[in-house]
Coordinates of C-alpha atoms in Angstrom, one line a residue:
X228 CA 0.0 0.0 0.0
X229 CA 2.7 2.5 1.1
X230 CA 4.8 2.4 -2.1
X231 CA 2.1 2.7 -4.8
X232 CA 0.0 5.3 -3.0
X233 CA 3.0 7.5 -2.0
X234 CA 4.1 7.6 -5.6
X235 CA 0.8 9.3 -6.4
X236 CA 1.0 11.9 -3.7
X237 CA 4.8 12.5 -3.7
X238 CA 4.8 12.8 0.1
X239 CA 7.6 11.1 2.0
X240 CA 7.3 8.8 4.9
X241 CA 4.7 6.3 6.2
X242 CA 1.0 6.5 5.8
X243 CA -2.2 5.8 7.7
X244 CA -5.1 4.1 5.8
X245 CA -8.6 3.7 7.2
X246 CA -11.0 1.1 6.0
X247 CA -14.7 0.6 6.8
X248 CA -15.6 -3.0 7.9
X249 CA -19.4 -2.5 7.7
X250 CA -19.2 -5.4 5.3
X251 CA -16.3 -7.6 6.4
X252 CA -16.3 -9.4 3.1
X253 CA -15.7 -6.2 1.3
X254 CA -13.6 -3.7 3.2
X255 CA -13.8 -0.2 1.8
X256 CA -11.0 2.3 1.9
X257 CA -12.4 5.6 3.3
X258 CA -9.5 7.7 4.6
X259 CA -5.8 8.3 4.4
X260 CA -3.0 10.4 5.9
X261 CA 0.5 10.7 4.5
X262 CA 3.8 12.1 5.7
X263 CA 4.0 10.1 9.0
X264 CA 7.7 9.5 8.9
X265 CA 9.1 6.0 9.7
X266 CA 5.7 4.7 11.0
X267 CA 6.1 1.5 13.0
X268 CA 3.3 0.6 15.4
X269 CA -0.3 1.9 16.0
X270 CA -2.9 1.7 18.7
X271 CA -6.2 3.5 19.1
X272 CA -7.4 5.4 22.1
X273 CA -10.9 6.7 21.6
X274 CA -10.8 9.2 18.7
X275 CA -7.0 9.3 18.6
X276 CA -4.6 7.1 16.7
X277 CA -1.3 6.8 18.4
X278 CA 1.6 6.0 16.1
X279 CA 5.2 5.3 16.9
X280 CA 7.5 6.5 14.1
X281 CA 11.0 5.6 15.2
X282 CA 13.3 8.6 14.6
X283 CA 10.3 10.8 13.8
X284 CA 8.9 10.3 17.4
X285 CA 5.3 9.7 18.4
X286 CA 2.4 11.0 16.4
X287 CA -1.1 11.6 17.7
X288 CA -3.7 11.6 14.9
X289 CA -7.3 12.9 15.2
X290 CA -9.6 10.2 13.7
X291 CA -13.0 11.6 14.7
X292 CA -13.7 11.9 11.0
X293 CA -12.3 8.7 9.6
X294 CA -12.6 10.2 6.1
X295 CA -10.2 13.0 7.0
X296 CA -7.7 12.0 9.7
X297 CA -5.4 14.9 10.8
X298 CA -2.2 15.1 12.8
X299 CA -2.8 16.6 16.2
X300 CA 0.9 16.8 17.3
X301 CA 4.2 15.1 16.9
X302 CA 6.0 14.3 20.2
X303 CA 9.8 14.1 20.3
X304 CA 10.6 11.0 22.3
X305 CA 13.7 10.2 24.2
X306 CA 15.0 8.0 21.4
X307 CA 13.6 6.0 18.5
X308 CA 9.9 5.5 19.2
X309 CA 9.2 1.8 18.5
X310 CA 6.8 0.1 20.9
X311 CA 3.6 1.7 22.0
X312 CA 0.8 0.8 24.5
X313 CA -1.8 2.8 26.3
X314 CA -3.9 3.0 29.5
X315 CA -5.8 6.3 28.9
X316 CA -4.7 9.0 29.5
X317 CA -1.2 7.5 29.7
X318 CA 0.8 6.3 26.7
X319 CA 3.8 4.1 27.1
X320 CA 6.6 4.4 24.5
X321 CA 9.4 2.0 24.0
X322 CA 12.5 4.0 23.1
X323 CA 14.8 1.0 22.5
X324 CA 17.7 1.0 25.0
X325 CA 16.8 4.5 26.3
X326 CA 13.9 3.1 28.2
X327 CA 10.1 3.3 28.3
X328 CA 8.8 6.8 28.3
X329 CA 5.4 7.6 29.8
X330 CA 3.4 10.6 28.6
X331 CA 0.1 12.0 29.6
X332 CA -2.3 12.7 26.7
X333 CA -5.2 14.2 28.7
X334 CA -4.9 17.0 26.2
X335 CA -4.1 15.1 23.0
X336 CA -2.5 18.0 21.2
X337 CA -0.3 18.8 24.2
X338 CA 1.3 15.6 25.5
X339 CA 3.3 15.9 28.8
X340 CA 6.2 13.8 29.9
X341 CA 5.6 11.9 33.1
X342 CA 8.5 9.5 33.8
X343 CA 10.8 6.8 32.3
X344 CA 11.9 3.4 33.2
X345 CA 14.8 1.2 31.8
X346 CA 13.9 -2.3 30.7
X347 CA 16.5 -3.3 28.0
X348 CA 16.1 -2.8 24.3
X349 CA 12.4 -2.5 24.2
X350 CA 10.6 -3.1 20.9
X351 CA 7.1 -4.2 22.1
X352 CA 4.8 -3.3 24.9
X353 CA 1.6 -4.7 26.3
X354 CA -0.5 -3.2 29.1
X355 CA -2.7 -5.4 31.2
X356 CA -4.4 -4.7 34.6
X357 CA -1.9 -2.2 36.0
X358 CA 1.2 -4.0 34.6
X359 CA 3.3 -3.2 31.6
X360 CA 5.0 -6.1 29.8
X361 CA 8.1 -5.1 27.8
X362 CA 9.6 -7.3 25.1
X363 CA 13.4 -6.5 25.3
X364 CA 14.6 -7.5 21.8
X365 CA 18.4 -8.0 22.0
X366 CA 18.3 -9.0 25.7
X367 CA 15.9 -12.0 24.9
X368 CA 13.7 -11.2 27.8
X369 CA 10.3 -9.7 28.9
X370 CA 10.2 -7.2 31.8
X371 CA 7.1 -7.0 34.0
X372 CA 6.7 -3.5 35.2
X373 CA 4.3 -2.1 37.8
X374 CA 2.9 1.1 36.4
X375 CA 0.1 1.6 38.9
X376 CA 2.0 4.7 39.9
X377 CA 3.0 6.2 36.6
X378 CA 5.3 8.7 38.3
X379 CA 7.4 5.9 39.8
X380 CA 7.2 2.8 37.5
X381 CA 9.0 -0.3 39.0
X382 CA 10.4 -3.4 37.3
X383 CA 9.0 -6.4 39.2
X384 CA 10.7 -9.3 37.4
X385 CA 12.2 -10.5 34.1
X386 CA 11.1 -13.4 32.0
X387 CA 13.9 -15.1 30.0
X388 CA 12.9 -15.8 26.4
X389 CA 14.2 -18.4 24.0
X390 CA 15.1 -15.9 21.3
X391 CA 15.1 -12.2 20.6
X392 CA 11.9 -10.9 22.2
X393 CA 9.4 -8.6 20.4
X394 CA 5.7 -9.6 20.3
X395 CA 3.9 -9.8 23.6
X396 CA 0.3 -10.7 24.5
X397 CA -1.2 -11.2 28.0
X398 CA -4.5 -12.6 29.0
X399 CA -5.9 -14.4 32.1
X400 CA -2.6 -14.7 33.8
X401 CA -0.7 -16.0 30.9
X402 CA 2.1 -14.2 29.0
X403 CA 2.4 -15.2 25.3
X404 CA 5.6 -14.2 23.6
X405 CA 6.9 -14.7 20.1
X406 CA 10.7 -14.7 19.5
X407 CA 13.0 -14.6 16.5
X408 CA 16.5 -14.7 15.0
X409 CA 19.1 -16.0 17.5
X410 CA 18.6 -18.1 20.7
X411 CA 20.9 -17.8 23.7
X412 CA 24.6 -18.5 23.1
X413 CA 27.2 -17.6 20.5
X414 CA 25.5 -16.3 17.3
X415 CA 28.1 -14.2 15.5
X416 CA 28.5 -16.3 12.3
X417 CA 26.2 -18.8 10.5
X418 CA 28.5 -21.6 11.9
X419 CA 27.7 -20.7 15.5
X420 CA 25.2 -23.0 17.3
X421 CA 22.7 -20.2 18.3
X422 CA 22.7 -18.5 14.9
X423 CA 19.1 -18.3 13.6
X424 CA 17.6 -20.8 16.0
X425 CA 15.5 -18.4 18.1
X426 CA 12.3 -18.5 16.1
X427 CA 9.3 -19.7 18.1
X428 CA 6.8 -18.8 20.8
X429 CA 6.3 -19.5 24.4
X430 CA 3.8 -19.3 27.3
X431 CA 4.6 -18.2 30.8
X432 CA 2.3 -18.2 33.9
X433 CA 2.4 -14.6 35.3
X434 CA -0.4 -14.9 37.9
X435 CA 2.3 -14.0 40.3
X436 CA 4.2 -11.2 38.5
X437 CA 7.1 -11.5 40.9
X438 CA 7.7 -15.2 40.1
X439 CA 6.8 -15.9 36.5
X440 CA 6.9 -19.6 35.5
X441 CA 7.6 -21.1 32.1
X442 CA 4.6 -23.2 30.9
X443 CA 5.8 -24.2 27.4
X444 CA 8.2 -23.3 24.7
X445 CA 7.8 -24.1 21.0
X446 CA 10.6 -23.7 18.5
X447 CA 9.4 -23.4 14.9
X448 CA 12.2 -25.9 13.9
X449 CA 13.8 -23.8 11.1
X450 CA 16.9 -21.8 11.1
X451 CA 16.4 -18.3 9.8
X452 CA 18.1 -14.9 10.3
X453 CA 18.0 -11.7 8.3
X454 CA 19.1 -8.4 9.9
X455 CA 16.2 -6.4 8.5
X456 CA 13.5 -8.8 9.5
X457 CA 13.4 -7.8 13.2
X458 CA 9.7 -7.4 13.9
X459 CA 7.2 -10.0 14.9
X460 CA 3.8 -10.0 16.6
X461 CA 1.4 -12.3 18.4
X462 CA -2.3 -12.3 19.1
X463 CA -4.4 -14.9 20.9
X464 CA -8.0 -15.9 20.3
X465 CA -8.3 -19.1 22.3
X466 CA -7.7 -21.9 21.4
X467 CA -5.6 -20.4 18.6
X468 CA -2.5 -18.1 18.5
X469 CA -1.7 -16.0 15.5
X470 CA 1.9 -15.0 14.8
X471 CA 3.2 -12.5 12.3

């Protein structure tokens, strides 16, 4: 979508496209917004689309009129804005190794910095019931963070993952994580035993966030590594898990 439509508009950067699903069998394209920089992830909070855009920071987009979305503001994050999650009116932004930044969007066009917390090289975030789960990519872990007091967020524990961590999903006391690229161990060259063997997903019991317990770990059974393919995602609709 991005390449063909941008050629027509001659506007640089990523784009937001809105589709009507009134008839799920025939989605209808009803709105678009260009010039969003290096757009990465998106979540929706009421009438605001919250988009992380790496070196271009965080964008808040007014979607009250889905036919004419408009940028409310662009927030300059601590570092590359990659992961994003929300518990209104607070937005959690994964700024890679520079930590998770928390901002207040009570007034959407005037976001306010609240606090930050370090949790490794964060590329994915998931908020659930007062806790923030942060997938630390290169560190092969997921940090569980208490954000009930957004002024003083606190890391409660770390979950060791079988590969580079990115996609996180939490429901009913279970943490689902998808991993990729390299597993633990030496992975500098294709001849190394950990090179490319980190592709899989796993489930952890996090009913007690201070003491997470591994339930199962599934390796996809193939060796794959490509430097530019560093994003993966996971969604659960029991009894199925969907992995991108």
